XYZ file of C-alpha atoms in Angstrom:
617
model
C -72.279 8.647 37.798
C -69.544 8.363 40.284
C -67.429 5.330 40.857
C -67.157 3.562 43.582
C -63.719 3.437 46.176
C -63.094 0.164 44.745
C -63.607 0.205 41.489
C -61.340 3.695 41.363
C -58.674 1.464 43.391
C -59.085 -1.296 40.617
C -58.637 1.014 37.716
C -55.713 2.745 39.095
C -53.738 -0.600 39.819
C -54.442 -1.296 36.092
C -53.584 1.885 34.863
C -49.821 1.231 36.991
C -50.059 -2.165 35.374
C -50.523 -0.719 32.273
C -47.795 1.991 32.767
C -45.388 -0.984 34.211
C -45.562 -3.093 31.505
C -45.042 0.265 28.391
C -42.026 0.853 30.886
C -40.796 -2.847 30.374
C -41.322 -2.789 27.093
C -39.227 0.426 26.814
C -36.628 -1.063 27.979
C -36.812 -4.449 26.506
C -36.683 -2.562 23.243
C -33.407 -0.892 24.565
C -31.981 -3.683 25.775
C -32.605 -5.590 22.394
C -30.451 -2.539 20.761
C -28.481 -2.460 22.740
C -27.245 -6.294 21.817
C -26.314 -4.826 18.232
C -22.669 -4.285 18.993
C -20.233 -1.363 18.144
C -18.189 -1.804 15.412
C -14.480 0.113 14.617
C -12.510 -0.130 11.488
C -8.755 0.898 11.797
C -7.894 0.577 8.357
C -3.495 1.294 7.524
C -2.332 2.281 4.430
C 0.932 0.501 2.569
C 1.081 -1.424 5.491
C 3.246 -4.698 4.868
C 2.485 -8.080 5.790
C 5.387 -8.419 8.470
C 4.854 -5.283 10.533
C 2.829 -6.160 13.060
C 4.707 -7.744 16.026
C 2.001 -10.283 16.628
C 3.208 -11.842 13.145
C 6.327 -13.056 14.284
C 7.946 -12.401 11.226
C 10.620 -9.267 12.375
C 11.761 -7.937 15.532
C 12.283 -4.385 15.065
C 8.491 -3.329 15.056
C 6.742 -3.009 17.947
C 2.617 -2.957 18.060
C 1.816 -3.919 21.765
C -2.027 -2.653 21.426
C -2.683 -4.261 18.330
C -0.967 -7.385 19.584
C -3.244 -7.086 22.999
C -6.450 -7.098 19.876
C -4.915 -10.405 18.585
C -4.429 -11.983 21.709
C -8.282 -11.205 23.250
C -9.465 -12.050 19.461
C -8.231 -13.359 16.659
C -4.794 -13.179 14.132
C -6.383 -14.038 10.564
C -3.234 -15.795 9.306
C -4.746 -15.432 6.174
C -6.445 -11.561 5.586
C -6.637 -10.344 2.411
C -7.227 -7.214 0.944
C -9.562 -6.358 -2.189
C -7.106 -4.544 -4.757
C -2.851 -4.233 -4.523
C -3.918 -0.459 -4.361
C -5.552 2.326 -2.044
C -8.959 3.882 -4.139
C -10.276 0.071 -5.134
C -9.257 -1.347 -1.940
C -10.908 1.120 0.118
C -14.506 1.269 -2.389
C -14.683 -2.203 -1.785
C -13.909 -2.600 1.972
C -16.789 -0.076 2.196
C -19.560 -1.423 -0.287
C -18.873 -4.586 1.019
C -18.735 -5.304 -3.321
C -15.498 -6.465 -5.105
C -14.964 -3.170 -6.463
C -14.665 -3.895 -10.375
C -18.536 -4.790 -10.205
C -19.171 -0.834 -9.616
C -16.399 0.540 -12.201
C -13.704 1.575 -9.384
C -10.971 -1.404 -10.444
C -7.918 1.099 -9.929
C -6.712 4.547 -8.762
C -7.339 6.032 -12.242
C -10.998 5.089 -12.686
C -14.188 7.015 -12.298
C -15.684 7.153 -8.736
C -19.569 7.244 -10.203
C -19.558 3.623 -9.699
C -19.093 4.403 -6.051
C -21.440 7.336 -5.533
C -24.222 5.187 -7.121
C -23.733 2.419 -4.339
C -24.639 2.379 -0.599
C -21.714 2.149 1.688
C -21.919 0.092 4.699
C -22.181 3.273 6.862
C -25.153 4.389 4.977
C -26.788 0.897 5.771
C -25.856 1.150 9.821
C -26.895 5.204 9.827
C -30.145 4.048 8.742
C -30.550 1.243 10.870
C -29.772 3.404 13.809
C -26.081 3.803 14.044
C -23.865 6.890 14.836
C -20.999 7.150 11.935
C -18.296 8.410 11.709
C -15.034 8.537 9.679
C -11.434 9.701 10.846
C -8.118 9.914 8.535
C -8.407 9.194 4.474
C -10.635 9.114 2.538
C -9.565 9.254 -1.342
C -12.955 8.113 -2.918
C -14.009 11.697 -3.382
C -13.941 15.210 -1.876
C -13.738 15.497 2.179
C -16.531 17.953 2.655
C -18.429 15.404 0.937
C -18.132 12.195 2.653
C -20.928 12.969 4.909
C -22.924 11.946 1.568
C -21.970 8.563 2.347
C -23.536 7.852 5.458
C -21.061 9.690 7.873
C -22.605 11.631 10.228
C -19.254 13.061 11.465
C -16.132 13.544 9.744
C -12.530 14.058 10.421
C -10.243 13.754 6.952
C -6.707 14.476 8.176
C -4.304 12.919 6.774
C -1.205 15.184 6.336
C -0.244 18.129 7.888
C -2.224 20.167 5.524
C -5.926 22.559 6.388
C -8.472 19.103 5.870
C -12.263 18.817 5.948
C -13.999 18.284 9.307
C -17.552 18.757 11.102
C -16.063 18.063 14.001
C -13.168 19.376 16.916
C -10.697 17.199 18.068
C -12.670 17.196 21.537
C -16.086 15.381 19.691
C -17.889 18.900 19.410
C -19.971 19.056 16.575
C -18.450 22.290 13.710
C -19.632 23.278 10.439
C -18.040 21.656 8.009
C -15.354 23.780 6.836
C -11.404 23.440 6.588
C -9.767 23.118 9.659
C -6.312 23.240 10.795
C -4.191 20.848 12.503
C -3.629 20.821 15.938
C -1.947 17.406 16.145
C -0.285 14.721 14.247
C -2.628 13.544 11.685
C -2.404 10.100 13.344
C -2.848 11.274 17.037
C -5.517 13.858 15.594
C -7.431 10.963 14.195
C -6.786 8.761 17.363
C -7.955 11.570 19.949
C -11.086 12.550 17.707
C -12.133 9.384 17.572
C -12.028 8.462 21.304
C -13.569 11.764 21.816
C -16.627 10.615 19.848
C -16.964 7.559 21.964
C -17.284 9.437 24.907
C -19.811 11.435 23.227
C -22.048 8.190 22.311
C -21.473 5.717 24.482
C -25.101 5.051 25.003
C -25.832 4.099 21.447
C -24.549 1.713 19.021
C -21.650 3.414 16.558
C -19.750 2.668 13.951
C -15.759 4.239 13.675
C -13.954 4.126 10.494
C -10.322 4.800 11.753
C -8.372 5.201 8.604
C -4.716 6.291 8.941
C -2.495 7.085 6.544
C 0.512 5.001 7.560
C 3.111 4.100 7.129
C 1.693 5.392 3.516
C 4.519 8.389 2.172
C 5.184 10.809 2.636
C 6.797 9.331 5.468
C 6.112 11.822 8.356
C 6.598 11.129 11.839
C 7.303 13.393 14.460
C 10.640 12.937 16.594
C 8.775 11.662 19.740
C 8.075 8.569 17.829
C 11.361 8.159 15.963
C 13.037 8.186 19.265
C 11.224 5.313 20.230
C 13.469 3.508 17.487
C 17.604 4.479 17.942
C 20.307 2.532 16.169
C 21.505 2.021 12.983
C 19.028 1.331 10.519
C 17.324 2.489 7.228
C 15.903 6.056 7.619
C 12.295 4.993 5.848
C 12.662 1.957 7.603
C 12.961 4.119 11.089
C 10.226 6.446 10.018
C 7.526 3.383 9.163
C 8.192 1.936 12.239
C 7.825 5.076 14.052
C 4.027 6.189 12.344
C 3.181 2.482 12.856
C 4.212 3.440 16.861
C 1.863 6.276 16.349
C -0.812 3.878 15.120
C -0.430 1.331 17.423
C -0.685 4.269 20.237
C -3.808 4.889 18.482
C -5.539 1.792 19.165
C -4.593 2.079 22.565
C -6.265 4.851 22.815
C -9.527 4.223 21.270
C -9.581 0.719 22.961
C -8.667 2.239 26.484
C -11.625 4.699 26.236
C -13.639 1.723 25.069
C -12.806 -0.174 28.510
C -13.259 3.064 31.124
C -16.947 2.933 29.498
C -17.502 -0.473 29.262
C -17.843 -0.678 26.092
C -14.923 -3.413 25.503
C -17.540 -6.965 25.364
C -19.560 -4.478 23.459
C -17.544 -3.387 20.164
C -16.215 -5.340 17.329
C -12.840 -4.173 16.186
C -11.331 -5.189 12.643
C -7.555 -3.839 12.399
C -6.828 -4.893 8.331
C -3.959 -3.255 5.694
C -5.227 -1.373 2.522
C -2.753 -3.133 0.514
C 0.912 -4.620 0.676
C 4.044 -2.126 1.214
C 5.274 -0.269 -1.920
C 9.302 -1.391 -2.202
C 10.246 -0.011 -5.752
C 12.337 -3.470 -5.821
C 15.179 -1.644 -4.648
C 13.913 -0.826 -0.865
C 15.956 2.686 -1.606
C 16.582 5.015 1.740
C 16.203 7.776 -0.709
C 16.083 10.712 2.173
C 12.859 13.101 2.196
C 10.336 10.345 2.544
C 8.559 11.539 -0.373
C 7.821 8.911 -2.990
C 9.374 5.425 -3.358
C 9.701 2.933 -0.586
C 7.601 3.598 2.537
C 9.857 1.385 4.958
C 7.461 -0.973 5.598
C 8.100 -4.867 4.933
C 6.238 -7.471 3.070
C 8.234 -10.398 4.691
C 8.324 -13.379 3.518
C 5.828 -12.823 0.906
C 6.654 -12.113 -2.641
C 5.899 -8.924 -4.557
C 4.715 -5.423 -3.524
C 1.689 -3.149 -4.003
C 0.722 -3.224 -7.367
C 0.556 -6.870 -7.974
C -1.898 -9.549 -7.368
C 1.601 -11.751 -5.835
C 1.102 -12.320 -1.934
C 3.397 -9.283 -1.269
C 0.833 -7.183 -2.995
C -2.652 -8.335 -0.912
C -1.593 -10.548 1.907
C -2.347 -8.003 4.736
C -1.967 -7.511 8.623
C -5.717 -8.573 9.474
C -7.086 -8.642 13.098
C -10.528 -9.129 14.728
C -11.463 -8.805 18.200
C -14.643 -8.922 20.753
C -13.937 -10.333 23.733
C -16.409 -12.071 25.455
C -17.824 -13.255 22.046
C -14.895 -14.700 20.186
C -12.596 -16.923 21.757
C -9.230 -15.419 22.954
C -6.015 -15.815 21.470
C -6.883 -17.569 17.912
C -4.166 -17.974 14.843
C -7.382 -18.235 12.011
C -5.939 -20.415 8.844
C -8.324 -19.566 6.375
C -8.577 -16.792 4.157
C -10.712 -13.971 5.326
C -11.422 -11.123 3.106
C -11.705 -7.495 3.555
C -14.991 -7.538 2.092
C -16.257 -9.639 5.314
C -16.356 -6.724 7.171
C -19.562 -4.767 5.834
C -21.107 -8.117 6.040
C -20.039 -9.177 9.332
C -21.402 -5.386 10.254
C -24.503 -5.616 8.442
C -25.870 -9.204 9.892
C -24.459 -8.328 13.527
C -26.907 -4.837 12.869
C -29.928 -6.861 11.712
C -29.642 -5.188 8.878
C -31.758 -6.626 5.321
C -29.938 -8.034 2.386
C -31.010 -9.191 -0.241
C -28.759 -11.378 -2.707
C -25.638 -9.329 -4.921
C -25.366 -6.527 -1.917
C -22.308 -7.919 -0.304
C -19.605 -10.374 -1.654
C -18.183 -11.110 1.645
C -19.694 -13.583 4.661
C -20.333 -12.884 8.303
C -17.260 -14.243 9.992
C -18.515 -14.554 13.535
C -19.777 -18.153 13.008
C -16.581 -19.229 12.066
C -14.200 -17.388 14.543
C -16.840 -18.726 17.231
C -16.431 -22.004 15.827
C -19.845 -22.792 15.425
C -19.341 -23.111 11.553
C -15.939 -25.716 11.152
C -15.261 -24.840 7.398
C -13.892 -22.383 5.967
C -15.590 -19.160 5.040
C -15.108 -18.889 1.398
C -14.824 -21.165 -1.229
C -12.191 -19.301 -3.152
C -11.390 -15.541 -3.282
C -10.774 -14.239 -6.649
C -9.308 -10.576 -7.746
C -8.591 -8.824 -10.757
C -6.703 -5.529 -11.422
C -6.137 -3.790 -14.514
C -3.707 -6.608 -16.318
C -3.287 -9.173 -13.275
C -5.790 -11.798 -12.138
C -5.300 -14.422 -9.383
C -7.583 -16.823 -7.427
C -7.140 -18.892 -4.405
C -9.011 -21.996 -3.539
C -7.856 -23.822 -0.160
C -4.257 -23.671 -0.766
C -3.855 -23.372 -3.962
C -3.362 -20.150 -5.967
C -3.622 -19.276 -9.807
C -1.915 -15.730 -10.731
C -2.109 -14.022 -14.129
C -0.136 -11.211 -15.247
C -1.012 -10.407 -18.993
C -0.031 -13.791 -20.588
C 2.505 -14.811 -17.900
C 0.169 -17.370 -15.646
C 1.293 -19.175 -12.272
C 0.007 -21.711 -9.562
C 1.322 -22.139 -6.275
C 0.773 -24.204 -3.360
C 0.761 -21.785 -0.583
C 0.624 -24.542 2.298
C 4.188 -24.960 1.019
C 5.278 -22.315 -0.626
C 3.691 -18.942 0.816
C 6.654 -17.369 -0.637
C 5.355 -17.926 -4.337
C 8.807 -18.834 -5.090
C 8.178 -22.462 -7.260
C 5.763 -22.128 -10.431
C 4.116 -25.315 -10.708
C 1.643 -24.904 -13.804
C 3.609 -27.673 -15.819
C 3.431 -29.741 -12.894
C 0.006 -29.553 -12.146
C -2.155 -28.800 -15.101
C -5.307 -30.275 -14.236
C -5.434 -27.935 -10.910
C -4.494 -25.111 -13.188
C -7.417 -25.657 -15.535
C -9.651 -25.722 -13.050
C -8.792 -22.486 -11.121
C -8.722 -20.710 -14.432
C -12.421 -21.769 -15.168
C -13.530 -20.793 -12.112
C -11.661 -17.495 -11.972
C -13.126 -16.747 -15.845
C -16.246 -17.601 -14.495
C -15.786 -15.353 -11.755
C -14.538 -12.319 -14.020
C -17.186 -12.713 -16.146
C -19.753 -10.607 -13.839
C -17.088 -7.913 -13.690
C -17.232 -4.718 -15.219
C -15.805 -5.067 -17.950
C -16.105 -9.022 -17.633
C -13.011 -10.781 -18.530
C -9.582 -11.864 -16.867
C -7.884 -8.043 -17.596
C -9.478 -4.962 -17.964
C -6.187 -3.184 -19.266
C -2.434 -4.603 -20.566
C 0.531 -4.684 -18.526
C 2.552 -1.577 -17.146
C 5.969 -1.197 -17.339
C 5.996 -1.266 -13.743
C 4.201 -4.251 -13.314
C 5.881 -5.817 -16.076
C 9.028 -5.031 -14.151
C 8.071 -6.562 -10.814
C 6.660 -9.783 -12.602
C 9.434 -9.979 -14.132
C 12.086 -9.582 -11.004
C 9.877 -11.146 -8.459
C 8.100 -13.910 -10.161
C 10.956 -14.908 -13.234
C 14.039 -14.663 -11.351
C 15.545 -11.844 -13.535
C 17.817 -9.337 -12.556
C 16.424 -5.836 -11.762
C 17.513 -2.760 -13.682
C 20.228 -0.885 -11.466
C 18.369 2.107 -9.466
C 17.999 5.355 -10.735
C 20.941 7.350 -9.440
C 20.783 10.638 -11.475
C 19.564 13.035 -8.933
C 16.743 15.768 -10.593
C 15.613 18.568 -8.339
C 11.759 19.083 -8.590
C 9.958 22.349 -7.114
C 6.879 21.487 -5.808
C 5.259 23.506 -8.633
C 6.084 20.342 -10.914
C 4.372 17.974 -8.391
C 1.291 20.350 -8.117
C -1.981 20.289 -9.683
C -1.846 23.411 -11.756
C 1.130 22.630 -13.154
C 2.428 26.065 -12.425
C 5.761 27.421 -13.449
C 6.126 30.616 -11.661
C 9.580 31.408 -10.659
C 8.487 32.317 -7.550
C 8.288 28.723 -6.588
C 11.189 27.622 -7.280
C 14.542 27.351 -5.434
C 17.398 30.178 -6.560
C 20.788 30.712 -5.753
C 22.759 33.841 -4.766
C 26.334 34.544 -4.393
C 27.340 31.249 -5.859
C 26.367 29.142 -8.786
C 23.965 26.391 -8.751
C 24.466 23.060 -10.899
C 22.659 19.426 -10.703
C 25.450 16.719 -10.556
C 24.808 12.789 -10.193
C 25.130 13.667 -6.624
C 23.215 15.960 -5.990
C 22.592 19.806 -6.277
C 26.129 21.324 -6.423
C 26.352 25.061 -5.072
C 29.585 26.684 -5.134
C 31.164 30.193 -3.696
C 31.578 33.144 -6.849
C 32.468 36.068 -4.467
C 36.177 36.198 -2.557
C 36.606 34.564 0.557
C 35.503 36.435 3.242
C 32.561 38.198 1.606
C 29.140 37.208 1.204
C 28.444 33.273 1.302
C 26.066 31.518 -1.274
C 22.925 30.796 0.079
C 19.649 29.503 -1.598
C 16.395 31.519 -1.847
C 12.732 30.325 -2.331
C 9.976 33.000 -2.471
C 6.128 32.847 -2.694
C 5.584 30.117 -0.035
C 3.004 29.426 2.362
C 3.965 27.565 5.473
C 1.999 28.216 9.023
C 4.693 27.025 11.941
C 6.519 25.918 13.221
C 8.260 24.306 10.284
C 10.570 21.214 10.645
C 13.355 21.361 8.044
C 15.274 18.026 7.288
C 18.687 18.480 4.888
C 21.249 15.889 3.507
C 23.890 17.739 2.852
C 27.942 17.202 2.378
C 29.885 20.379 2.865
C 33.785 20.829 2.053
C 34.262 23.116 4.550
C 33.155 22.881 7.843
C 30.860 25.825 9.751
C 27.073 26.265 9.283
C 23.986 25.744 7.816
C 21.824 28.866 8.541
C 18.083 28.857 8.165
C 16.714 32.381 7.616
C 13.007 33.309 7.140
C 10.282 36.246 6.562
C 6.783 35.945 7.239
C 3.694 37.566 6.137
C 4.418 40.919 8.218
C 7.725 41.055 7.333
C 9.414 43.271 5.097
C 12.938 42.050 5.069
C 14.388 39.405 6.852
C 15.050 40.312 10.238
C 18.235 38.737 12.411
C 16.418 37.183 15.053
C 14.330 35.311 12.072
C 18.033 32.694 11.677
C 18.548 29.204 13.294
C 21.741 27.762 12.502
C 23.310 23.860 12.196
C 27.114 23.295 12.938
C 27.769 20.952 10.072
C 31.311 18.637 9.392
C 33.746 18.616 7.170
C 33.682 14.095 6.612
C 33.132 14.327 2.812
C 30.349 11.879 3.980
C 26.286 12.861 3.928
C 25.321 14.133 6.896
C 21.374 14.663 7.962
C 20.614 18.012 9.967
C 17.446 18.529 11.402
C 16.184 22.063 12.739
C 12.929 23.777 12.633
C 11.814 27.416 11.934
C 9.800 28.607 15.368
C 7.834 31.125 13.690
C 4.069 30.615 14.308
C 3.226 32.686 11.545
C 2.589 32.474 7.429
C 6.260 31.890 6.493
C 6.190 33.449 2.626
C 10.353 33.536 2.411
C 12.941 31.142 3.322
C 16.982 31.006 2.316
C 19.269 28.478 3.217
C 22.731 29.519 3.760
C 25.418 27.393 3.383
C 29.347 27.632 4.038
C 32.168 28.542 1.492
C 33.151 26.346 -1.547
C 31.560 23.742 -2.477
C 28.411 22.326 -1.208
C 26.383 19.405 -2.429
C 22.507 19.192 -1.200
C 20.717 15.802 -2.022
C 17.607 16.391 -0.415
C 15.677 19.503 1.820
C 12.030 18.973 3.340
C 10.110 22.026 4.937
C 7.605 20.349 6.763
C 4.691 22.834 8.163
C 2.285 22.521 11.075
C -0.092 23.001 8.455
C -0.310 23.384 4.619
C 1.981 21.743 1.523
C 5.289 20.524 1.849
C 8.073 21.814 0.718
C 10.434 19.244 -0.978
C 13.719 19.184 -2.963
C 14.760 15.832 -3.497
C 15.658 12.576 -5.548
């Protein structure tokens, strides 16, 4: 039977109305996403409490970007970190779990605990979130950190080959070893804005973890030059990777704005852990291990103690056009607020025991007045500490301290004898607290000699033990995994004779003046160029330094394959810097040096890509 003209006309206007109001709903349902902001982590490594500019606390570092974060958003006065150390510190920033309730309590424990728990990028893939992580890792392999709820990865860190599924321009790659095209920190920077670009239509999550100012200390001389005058060396080169940083977050956040993405994305800028000093704050040269450069100022302590120095980290949060511009934040705030700031601003389920943290936006919007946590509590291996309001409790094996940090921030006056009743208390809470740990109690381990040295120098007043001045050479081979001992790694000397001295490695001319000079020979290397070199060296005669090298397709060292440093006769150190401009597989390098006596206290091959090379103290 057919229809009539009308009723055909009725049923088509209902069949629009119909199709009008799916096409609503679409994009109400879009729209309702699209209210779930984006969230980025930068995340620094050794990064001290002073250095960031927006502190106040020294005027040699400069952080304008991160500053720009504080000033749209919010300076937590009072951020802390999880653990005085990078593999806790980072498993609980990303369970969003104080770590020692999964096993992971320091750098030396199991990572099952970890593997057995879901990150907060496994909770935002599933609830429809792109993820992705930049920079280091350390909880496990690279190629396998897409098993923890990171769609795309980029894990370079150093100038070595690292693990990637993606190019530095967002394209996706199978996940393989890649090489380095850039700085570690730019690579990470310029990867991650590339991703942005990539997703700006849907919600993401960016993990932006750098390592720096963490050693060794690495930064490239367009940075360094950004800081001239006298000053420490590691302090220079901390200042300069936290330039690189800093550049970083301009980056990302400048890509943000050109998509209008900036009232849509959550940033959190927070330190892994306090700066390493060694007590000393040595300028040993090679910016291998020791001192990083970076400052704890004023706190007390360093990494590897529960003391303010050790946890009290740089600790940002911004969304403008959510949270008020321009707030100082007194109370503590904890690292472990960020997976559950994420996970309620995602709509994501919880159910009780998944996070330990809050969600911080009530409070920075003011609509909650108190403060976000009761007390934070921490243990690691021997040390235990707690903080309620302004009053801390610290343990170090049987040493125990309280402090009023509304007065004393610098944990300088112990007042336990003073104040017993307040220390009972803490302590009863903080047992409490340990108790649910893994193992429960207030240590999980007995002092170090290390630690016992910084409790002793930082919180007893004693003297430190004078620095180690004795210089030992090390070839990488000693610093390497296997252990190996093949002469082919090691440094040798020709023409001359080779001794260690408290100085430094002494090389001195056996052959008549006028014939051969010594030089120093290293075999069996593998170094992809350019390669920066970096020497402190005292000569007593004045001339050269001469670089020579063979690669891969060489079969003797060629003369055009030399690069050579004029060098003074002060009887002071002197730092040269060159580089090797080969962009092949360096296997050979000798280091020729003038006639008498020479003293070397440090060399550093640095590669575009690949290990290392170090000699030093």
């Amino acid at each position: 039977m057919k229809s009539s003209p009308a009723a055909a006309a009725a049923t088509l206007t209902g069949f629009r109305s119909l199709l009008l109001a799916l096409v609503a709903l679409s994009h109400s349902a879009v729209d309702a996403g699209d209210e779930r902001p984006n969230i980025v982590v930068f995340y620094t490594d050794d990064h001290g409490h002073a250095d960031l500019s927006c502190q106040g606390v020294v005027d040699d570092i400069r952080t304008p970007n991160v500053d720009a974060l504080a000033k749209n958003g919010v300076l937590a006065r009072h951020g802390y970190s999880t653990a005085p150390q990078c593999v806790p510190s980072r498993a609980g920033l990303l369970i969003g779990k104080f770590q020692s309730k999964f096993g992971v309590e320091s750098n030396v424990k199991s990572l099952d605990g970890f593997d057995r728990e879901l990150t907060i990028a496994e909770r935002l893939q599933k609830a429809g979130y792109m993820t992705a992580q930049f920079g280091k890792w350390h909880l496990g392999p690279g190629p396998k950190i897409t098993e923890h709820g990171f769609k795309h990865v980029f894990n370079q860190n150093s100038g070595a080959p690292f693990a990637a599924n993606i190019a530095l321009d967002g394209s996706d790659r199978e996940m393989s070893t890649m090489r380095p095209e850039m700085y570690h920190v730019d690579g990470c920077s310029r990867a991650a804005a590339s991703l942005i670009e990539r997703y700006k239509n849907v919600p993401f999550f960016l993990y932006v973890a750098y390592r720096a100012p963490h050693v060794p200390l690495d930064a490239p001389q367009k940075y360094l030059d950004r800081f001239p005058g006298k000053m420490p060396e590691r302090r220079r080169q901390a200042l300069a990777m936290l330039s690189a940083v800093d550049d970083g977050v301009g980056l990302i956040t400048e890509t943000l704005a050109q998509n209008n993405l900036t009232e849509k994305t959550l940033i959190f800028y927070v330190g892994d852990n306090g700066a390493p000093l060694k007590i000393h704050k040595l300028d040993a040269p090679g910016g291998g291990p020791g001192w990083d450069g970076s400052l704890n100022d004023p706190l007390n302590g360093e990494k590897g103690m529960l003391s303010e120095g050790g946890m009290h980290v740089p600790f940002v949060i911004s969304w403008p056009g959510r949270i008020p511009a321009g707030q100082v934040f007194e109370h503590p705030v904890s690292a472990l607020d960020v997976a559950a700031t994420a996970a309620e601003l995602a709509k994501i389920e919880s159910k009780p025991g998944d996070f330990d943290g809050v969600n911080l936006i009530p409070y920075l919007t003011g609509k909650q007045k108190e403060a976000p946590h009761e007390f934070l509590a921490w243990r690691w291996v021997a040390q235990s500490a707690i903080r309620e309001g302004n009053w801390k409790l610290l343990r170090g094996g049987d040493r125990e301290y309280l402090y009023n940090l509304k007065n004393d921030l610098e944990e300088q006056q112990n007042l336990a004898g003073e104040h017993p009743e307040i220390a009972d208390s803490l302590r009863e809470k903080l047992t409490r607290w340990a108790s649910q740990l893994d193992p429960p109690g207030l240590a999980s381990g007995g002092m170090s000699k290390a630690a016992t040295d910084y409790f002793d120098f930082y919180l007893d007043g004693k003297p430190a033990a004078p620095p180690r001045q004795t210089f030992v050479p090390r070839s990488d081979s000693e610093n390497s995994e296997s252990k190996s001992k093949d002469s082919a790694s090691r440094w040798l000397i020709r023409s001359g004779k080779m001794k260690v001295t408290s100085e430094g490695l002494q090389l001195e001319s056996q052959t008549p003046a006028g014939q051969k000079t010594p030089f120093m020979t290293r075999n069996g290397l593998s170094l992809f160029g350019p390669v920066s070199i970096s020497m402190v060296v005292k000569t007593a005669t004045s001339g050269a330094i001469g670089f020579s090298w063979r690669t891969s397709a060489d079969k003797d060292f060629a003369a055009a394959n030399r690069v050579n440093v004029a060098v003074e006769t002060s009887g002071q150190w002197q730092t040269i810097r060159t580089s090797l401009p080969s962009r092949s597989k360096i296997i050979h390098v000798r280091v020729h040096v003038p006639a008498g006596t020479t003293s070397i206290k440090s060399i550093e091959l640095k590669p575009a890509s690949g290990k290392t090379v170090t000699l030093m103290q």
